[in-house]
XYZ file of N, CA and C in Angstrom:
510
model
N -122.404 26.421 -103.120
C -121.879 26.872 -102.048
C -120.692 26.473 -101.511
N -119.768 27.326 -100.959
C -118.508 26.821 -100.605
C -118.345 26.443 -99.190
N -117.548 25.511 -98.929
C -117.620 24.891 -97.560
C -116.111 24.884 -96.911
N -115.996 25.469 -95.772
C -114.539 25.692 -95.498
C -114.132 24.169 -94.702
N -113.001 23.401 -95.011
C -112.538 22.252 -94.253
C -111.576 22.563 -93.183
N -111.844 22.370 -91.943
C -110.987 22.541 -90.784
C -109.991 21.290 -90.544
N -108.883 21.476 -90.229
C -107.885 20.422 -90.065
C -107.383 20.465 -88.510
N -107.092 19.549 -87.915
C -106.612 19.411 -86.565
C -105.112 19.349 -86.418
N -104.765 20.209 -85.683
C -103.247 20.251 -85.485
C -102.893 19.100 -84.524
N -101.821 18.360 -84.863
C -101.420 17.387 -83.926
C -100.826 17.766 -82.749
N -101.259 17.491 -81.364
C -100.655 18.049 -80.344
C -99.731 17.011 -79.706
N -98.431 17.446 -79.478
C -97.474 16.575 -79.005
C -97.912 15.852 -77.746
N -97.529 14.512 -77.689
C -98.188 13.913 -76.410
C -96.951 13.520 -75.462
N -96.941 13.888 -74.411
C -95.995 13.822 -73.469
C -96.076 12.223 -72.897
N -94.935 11.663 -72.769
C -95.095 10.215 -72.124
C -95.054 10.581 -70.629
N -95.587 9.521 -69.888
C -95.481 9.778 -68.561
C -93.932 9.948 -67.971
N -93.005 9.350 -68.574
C -91.613 9.389 -67.978
C -91.113 10.821 -68.155
N -91.503 11.568 -69.440
C -91.219 13.259 -69.642
C -92.108 13.789 -68.521
N -93.107 13.591 -68.182
C -94.061 14.218 -67.298
C -93.551 14.134 -65.679
N -93.138 13.045 -65.557
C -92.652 12.731 -64.108
C -91.131 13.172 -63.962
N -90.543 13.295 -64.906
C -89.039 13.847 -65.066
C -89.117 15.512 -64.852
N -90.176 15.803 -65.568
C -90.484 17.305 -65.412
C -90.829 17.960 -63.898
N -91.893 16.983 -63.483
C -92.350 17.048 -62.034
C -91.129 17.148 -61.192
N -90.262 16.081 -61.174
C -89.216 15.698 -60.332
C -88.046 16.991 -60.254
N -87.809 17.460 -61.482
C -87.147 18.621 -61.702
C -87.634 19.918 -60.924
N -89.050 20.302 -61.135
C -89.672 21.281 -60.530
C -89.604 20.905 -58.982
N -89.906 19.831 -58.523
C -89.871 19.639 -57.014
C -88.404 19.973 -56.371
N -87.319 19.363 -57.055
C -85.740 19.395 -56.941
C -85.620 21.007 -56.705
N -86.038 21.614 -57.831
C -85.740 23.375 -57.750
C -86.331 23.990 -56.674
N -87.633 23.647 -56.439
C -88.297 24.383 -55.229
C -87.811 24.031 -54.011
N -87.354 22.718 -53.630
C -86.684 22.344 -52.636
C -85.300 22.982 -52.297
N -84.492 23.245 -53.513
C -83.403 24.171 -53.465
C -83.443 25.520 -53.105
N -84.484 25.947 -53.800
C -85.007 27.354 -53.458
C -85.288 27.583 -51.994
N -86.049 26.666 -51.409
C -86.515 26.672 -50.071
C -85.393 26.621 -49.129
N -84.307 25.921 -49.388
C -83.105 25.663 -48.304
C -82.424 26.958 -48.537
N -82.378 27.768 -49.494
C -81.764 29.027 -49.648
C -82.293 30.209 -49.053
N -83.670 29.929 -48.492
C -84.475 30.845 -48.032
C -84.471 31.056 -46.511
N -83.768 29.937 -45.938
C -83.823 29.881 -44.342
C -83.254 31.102 -43.795
N -81.956 31.681 -44.170
C -81.474 32.866 -43.458
C -82.281 34.172 -43.540
N -83.191 34.105 -44.562
C -83.973 35.323 -44.839
C -85.007 35.663 -43.843
N -85.002 36.866 -43.448
C -85.840 37.434 -42.540
C -87.304 37.966 -43.310
N -88.413 37.718 -42.253
C -89.709 38.023 -43.034
C -89.687 39.657 -43.042
N -90.093 40.002 -44.361
C -89.968 41.541 -44.656
C -90.873 42.373 -43.747
N -91.999 41.987 -43.332
C -93.047 42.530 -42.387
C -92.724 42.495 -41.036
N -92.779 43.406 -40.305
C -92.396 43.276 -38.905
C -93.803 43.061 -38.075
N -93.857 42.927 -36.794
C -94.998 42.851 -36.180
C -95.988 44.137 -36.096
N -95.292 45.099 -36.212
C -95.717 46.600 -36.180
C -96.467 46.838 -37.575
N -95.836 46.251 -38.744
C -96.478 46.539 -40.073
C -97.525 45.460 -40.011
N -97.543 44.465 -39.629
C -98.715 43.620 -39.634
C -100.153 44.240 -38.848
N -99.583 44.963 -37.763
C -100.521 45.626 -36.917
C -101.315 46.575 -37.563
N -100.352 47.561 -38.152
C -100.998 48.635 -38.991
C -101.740 48.104 -40.258
N -101.213 47.168 -40.875
C -102.279 46.570 -42.126
C -103.606 45.893 -41.645
N -103.420 45.419 -40.453
C -104.664 44.765 -39.828
C -105.733 45.740 -39.543
N -104.888 46.741 -38.816
C -105.973 47.936 -38.378
C -106.640 48.542 -39.701
N -105.819 48.789 -40.567
C -106.495 49.357 -41.793
C -107.554 48.487 -42.499
N -107.354 47.287 -42.639
C -108.331 46.429 -43.433
C -109.156 45.701 -42.388
N -108.902 45.827 -41.051
C -109.589 45.110 -40.164
C -109.789 43.891 -40.072
N -108.463 43.136 -40.181
C -108.427 41.830 -39.822
C -107.351 41.487 -38.996
N -107.096 40.263 -38.486
C -106.156 39.916 -37.485
C -104.570 39.963 -37.955
N -103.810 40.880 -37.254
C -102.454 40.839 -37.884
C -101.817 39.574 -38.359
N -101.916 38.562 -37.782
C -101.359 37.342 -37.700
C -101.785 36.739 -39.236
N -103.002 36.971 -39.639
C -103.386 36.650 -40.868
C -102.713 37.434 -42.055
N -101.865 38.342 -42.179
C -101.349 38.792 -43.180
C -99.918 38.332 -43.428
N -99.716 37.850 -44.531
C -98.566 37.095 -45.103
C -97.534 38.236 -45.736
N -97.881 39.080 -46.551
C -97.064 39.992 -47.180
C -97.788 41.163 -47.891
N -97.094 42.151 -48.299
C -97.794 43.035 -49.132
C -96.657 43.537 -50.342
N -97.331 44.160 -51.640
C -96.346 44.478 -52.433
C -97.175 45.397 -53.264
N -96.531 46.313 -54.088
C -96.971 47.286 -54.854
C -96.929 46.780 -56.540
N -98.109 46.885 -57.105
C -98.054 46.361 -58.536
C -98.355 47.481 -59.484
N -97.554 47.810 -60.380
C -97.594 48.820 -61.380
C -97.506 50.277 -60.609
N -97.175 50.347 -59.559
C -96.994 51.749 -59.062
C -98.463 52.320 -58.437
N -99.396 51.517 -58.888
C -100.738 51.934 -58.391
C -101.487 51.302 -57.355
N -101.500 49.795 -57.306
C -102.191 48.923 -56.628
C -101.178 48.357 -55.580
N -101.777 48.545 -54.277
C -101.102 47.598 -52.990
C -101.888 46.408 -52.853
N -101.467 45.494 -53.009
C -101.992 43.986 -52.702
C -101.403 43.524 -51.409
N -102.450 43.220 -50.639
C -102.313 42.484 -49.439
C -102.455 40.774 -49.522
N -101.505 40.254 -49.299
C -101.481 38.689 -49.442
C -101.913 38.072 -48.035
N -102.712 37.032 -47.854
C -102.938 36.594 -46.531
C -102.471 35.145 -46.405
N -102.378 34.649 -45.133
C -101.844 33.413 -44.889
C -102.489 32.387 -45.528
N -103.796 32.467 -45.623
C -104.992 31.516 -46.245
C -104.848 31.490 -47.769
N -104.150 32.461 -48.379
C -103.986 32.573 -49.855
C -104.638 33.509 -50.279
N -105.717 34.130 -49.861
C -106.542 35.310 -50.367
C -105.670 36.626 -50.546
N -106.104 37.354 -51.272
C -105.562 38.826 -51.650
C -106.627 39.784 -51.777
N -106.208 40.991 -51.251
C -106.921 42.044 -51.409
C -106.299 43.195 -52.177
N -106.791 44.079 -53.357
C -106.207 45.020 -53.784
C -106.846 46.459 -53.072
N -105.797 47.677 -53.147
C -106.165 48.860 -52.570
C -105.354 49.708 -53.505
N -105.779 50.908 -53.574
C -105.424 52.054 -54.252
C -104.204 52.579 -53.294
N -102.970 52.697 -53.887
C -101.707 52.900 -53.206
C -101.904 54.315 -52.390
N -102.515 55.447 -53.130
C -102.536 56.671 -52.174
C -103.334 56.511 -51.048
N -104.579 55.966 -51.145
C -105.543 55.858 -50.127
C -104.739 54.830 -49.075
N -104.072 53.831 -49.304
C -103.146 53.124 -48.423
C -102.192 53.668 -47.603
N -101.578 54.611 -48.467
C -100.369 55.420 -47.883
C -101.149 56.366 -46.885
N -102.406 57.138 -47.166
C -102.748 57.833 -46.142
C -103.224 57.131 -44.885
N -103.784 55.821 -45.209
C -104.260 55.322 -43.934
C -103.168 54.662 -43.109
N -102.233 54.341 -43.728
C -100.902 53.795 -42.944
C -100.275 55.143 -42.067
N -100.280 56.299 -42.616
C -99.826 57.299 -41.784
C -100.902 57.888 -40.737
N -102.178 57.796 -41.005
C -103.133 58.074 -39.896
C -103.037 56.922 -38.900
N -102.984 55.543 -39.201
C -102.814 54.475 -38.233
C -101.530 54.762 -37.447
N -100.519 54.934 -37.818
C -99.060 54.975 -37.407
C -99.076 56.173 -36.158
N -99.881 57.147 -36.593
C -100.222 58.209 -35.672
C -100.672 58.040 -34.533
N -101.538 57.110 -34.561
C -102.549 56.607 -33.282
C -101.956 55.428 -32.545
N -100.911 54.737 -33.142
C -100.300 53.631 -32.291
C -99.191 54.002 -31.592
N -99.276 53.594 -30.297
C -98.265 54.031 -29.462
C -97.052 52.547 -29.368
N -95.618 52.928 -29.258
C -94.581 51.954 -29.140
C -94.247 51.682 -27.834
N -94.590 50.638 -27.209
C -94.165 50.377 -25.774
C -92.540 49.723 -25.850
N -91.910 49.777 -24.720
C -90.622 49.101 -24.692
C -90.847 47.752 -25.100
N -91.730 47.011 -24.623
C -92.093 45.482 -24.829
C -92.018 45.222 -26.392
N -93.023 46.037 -27.057
C -93.182 45.846 -28.564
C -91.951 46.172 -29.130
N -91.123 47.272 -29.015
C -89.734 47.604 -29.532
C -88.996 46.306 -29.326
N -88.976 45.665 -28.192
C -87.905 44.553 -27.809
C -88.725 43.256 -28.829
N -89.850 43.005 -28.804
C -90.476 41.916 -29.639
C -90.384 42.211 -31.209
N -90.116 43.248 -31.590
C -89.667 43.455 -33.210
C -88.559 43.048 -33.394
N -87.446 42.955 -32.514
C -86.114 42.558 -32.834
C -85.989 41.216 -32.395
N -86.815 40.348 -32.145
C -86.770 38.985 -32.059
C -86.721 38.402 -33.160
N -85.824 37.115 -33.705
C -85.802 36.908 -34.938
C -86.983 35.825 -35.108
N -87.209 35.669 -36.356
C -88.341 34.969 -36.726
C -88.307 33.494 -36.500
N -89.384 32.687 -36.106
C -89.269 31.418 -36.057
C -88.555 30.482 -37.448
N -88.481 29.389 -36.944
C -87.893 28.310 -38.065
C -88.575 28.570 -39.504
N -87.923 28.213 -40.719
C -88.396 28.567 -41.769
C -89.800 27.527 -42.021
N -90.521 28.083 -42.604
C -91.717 27.414 -42.948
C -91.686 26.323 -44.036
N -92.641 25.423 -44.194
C -92.608 24.514 -45.307
C -93.225 25.043 -46.247
N -92.981 24.186 -47.664
C -93.549 24.933 -48.902
C -95.026 25.029 -48.610
N -95.702 26.076 -49.274
C -96.882 26.178 -49.385
C -97.574 26.436 -50.595
N -98.694 25.718 -51.175
C -99.102 25.956 -52.614
C -100.372 26.946 -52.221
N -100.304 27.760 -53.215
C -101.664 28.876 -53.172
C -102.318 28.640 -54.417
N -103.579 28.281 -54.639
C -104.458 28.010 -55.565
C -105.228 29.534 -55.802
N -104.764 30.353 -56.615
C -104.916 31.703 -57.061
C -106.484 31.692 -57.793
N -106.369 30.733 -58.809
C -107.697 30.451 -59.440
C -107.208 29.016 -60.420
N -108.391 28.642 -61.025
C -108.168 27.556 -61.874
C -107.013 27.644 -62.744
N -106.416 28.840 -63.202
C -105.285 28.968 -64.122
C -103.951 29.249 -63.400
N -104.119 29.821 -62.043
C -103.040 30.223 -61.382
C -102.713 29.620 -60.179
N -101.249 29.088 -60.080
C -100.908 28.365 -58.966
C -99.565 29.125 -58.208
N -99.351 29.256 -57.007
C -98.214 29.728 -56.599
C -97.718 28.936 -55.541
N -96.284 29.053 -55.454
C -95.417 28.250 -54.435
C -94.741 28.972 -53.565
N -94.751 28.851 -52.262
C -94.115 29.924 -51.387
C -93.483 29.073 -50.384
N -92.198 29.528 -49.975
C -91.529 28.998 -48.764
C -91.370 30.428 -47.688
N -92.046 30.015 -46.555
C -92.029 31.148 -45.678
C -92.990 32.287 -46.610
N -92.603 33.468 -46.537
C -93.484 34.254 -47.350
C -92.926 34.768 -48.610
N -91.820 33.832 -49.242
C -91.220 34.263 -50.447
C -91.814 33.447 -51.485
N -92.262 34.250 -52.623
C -92.700 33.384 -53.697
C -91.606 32.752 -54.572
N -91.759 31.443 -54.753
C -90.686 30.674 -55.317
C -90.779 30.499 -56.656
N -92.043 29.876 -57.118
C -92.242 29.651 -58.440
C -93.909 29.968 -58.625
N -94.403 29.808 -59.877
C -95.948 30.108 -60.146
C -96.167 29.057 -61.341
N -97.229 28.373 -61.480
C -97.953 27.736 -62.598
C -99.036 28.642 -63.054
N -98.812 28.860 -64.309
C -99.955 29.923 -65.007
C -100.258 29.317 -66.360
N -101.245 29.780 -66.855
C -101.759 29.534 -68.204
C -101.763 30.674 -69.027
N -101.111 30.411 -70.172
C -101.324 31.684 -71.312
C -101.971 31.121 -72.603
N -101.736 31.858 -73.533
C -102.709 31.758 -74.687
C -101.881 30.751 -75.872
N -100.553 30.241 -75.419
C -100.115 29.272 -76.365
C -100.900 28.209 -76.615
N -101.174 27.960 -77.954
C -102.066 26.847 -78.381
C -101.775 25.471 -77.886
N -100.426 25.024 -78.267
C -100.177 23.563 -78.064
C -99.696 23.349 -76.473
N -98.952 24.313 -75.923
C -98.550 24.193 -74.596
C -98.631 25.622 -73.690
N -99.981 25.555 -73.249
C -100.440 26.642 -72.559
C -99.967 26.814 -71.145
N -99.570 25.815 -70.424
C -99.129 25.664 -69.008
C -97.709 26.224 -68.904
N -97.205 27.210 -68.052
C -95.878 27.736 -67.863
C -95.655 27.622 -66.407
N -94.452 27.084 -66.414
C -93.851 27.266 -64.883
C -92.806 28.472 -64.847
N -93.036 29.208 -63.996
C -92.235 30.575 -64.005
C -91.519 30.519 -62.480
N -89.992 30.488 -62.589
C -89.352 30.587 -61.433
C -88.392 31.851 -61.535
N -88.266 32.663 -60.274
C -87.729 33.938 -60.366
C -87.712 34.722 -61.767
N -89.005 34.904 -62.037
C -89.728 35.784 -63.280
C -89.185 35.009 -64.510
N -88.564 33.756 -64.429
C -88.114 33.424 -65.869
C -88.994 32.022 -66.066
N -89.127 31.930 -67.245
C -89.841 30.646 -67.855
C -88.933 29.375 -67.652
N -89.242 28.258 -66.935
C -88.498 27.309 -66.916
C -88.968 26.121 -67.609
N -90.312 25.807 -67.630
C -90.948 24.700 -68.375
C -92.287 25.066 -68.789
N -92.479 24.307 -69.857
C -94.085 24.776 -70.653
C -94.430 23.233 -71.076
N -95.907 23.028 -70.784
C -96.310 21.916 -71.252
C -97.774 22.061 -71.580
N -98.514 20.788 -71.970
C -99.779 20.779 -72.560
C -100.806 20.701 -71.418
N -100.126 20.151 -70.276
C -101.034 19.916 -68.897
C -100.445 20.523 -67.828
N -101.019 20.741 -66.804
C -100.275 21.459 -65.509
C -99.630 20.351 -64.646
N -99.675 19.229 -64.861
C -99.300 18.162 -63.659
C -98.100 17.504 -64.388
């Protein structure tokens, strides 16, 4: 009978110095990105948050941001890190219905024009065991994710560009 012999591929071992240097570089990059975000305004207004809160039955203050993925799914991101997906057509219909029922008072219009508060500190959102995101205010700065690369599966992505790859996420 024939037997198959499996060999092990040597995995590159990073020294503590290499890992700490990479972590320091990521921390510096995140801090630099966060400083550049200070003048940016929040993309959602109080009215937008009120409408989203009405549609999905949550407090408007708990909504961080929304985005459309693939032209099909509307994702709602919450301050606490949770997310909810919705069909884009259903969501658009509900937005139109809720907008028609909301009244805009002069005080609400004035409140919309108030500049946002001071920039928020960096926030880490643990999406799953394999996915981490880093935010300054409501802007995504970087993410750490896991892919199918055999020897270095952990990837740091900044502005949709791969910046670093390692065999551990720390």
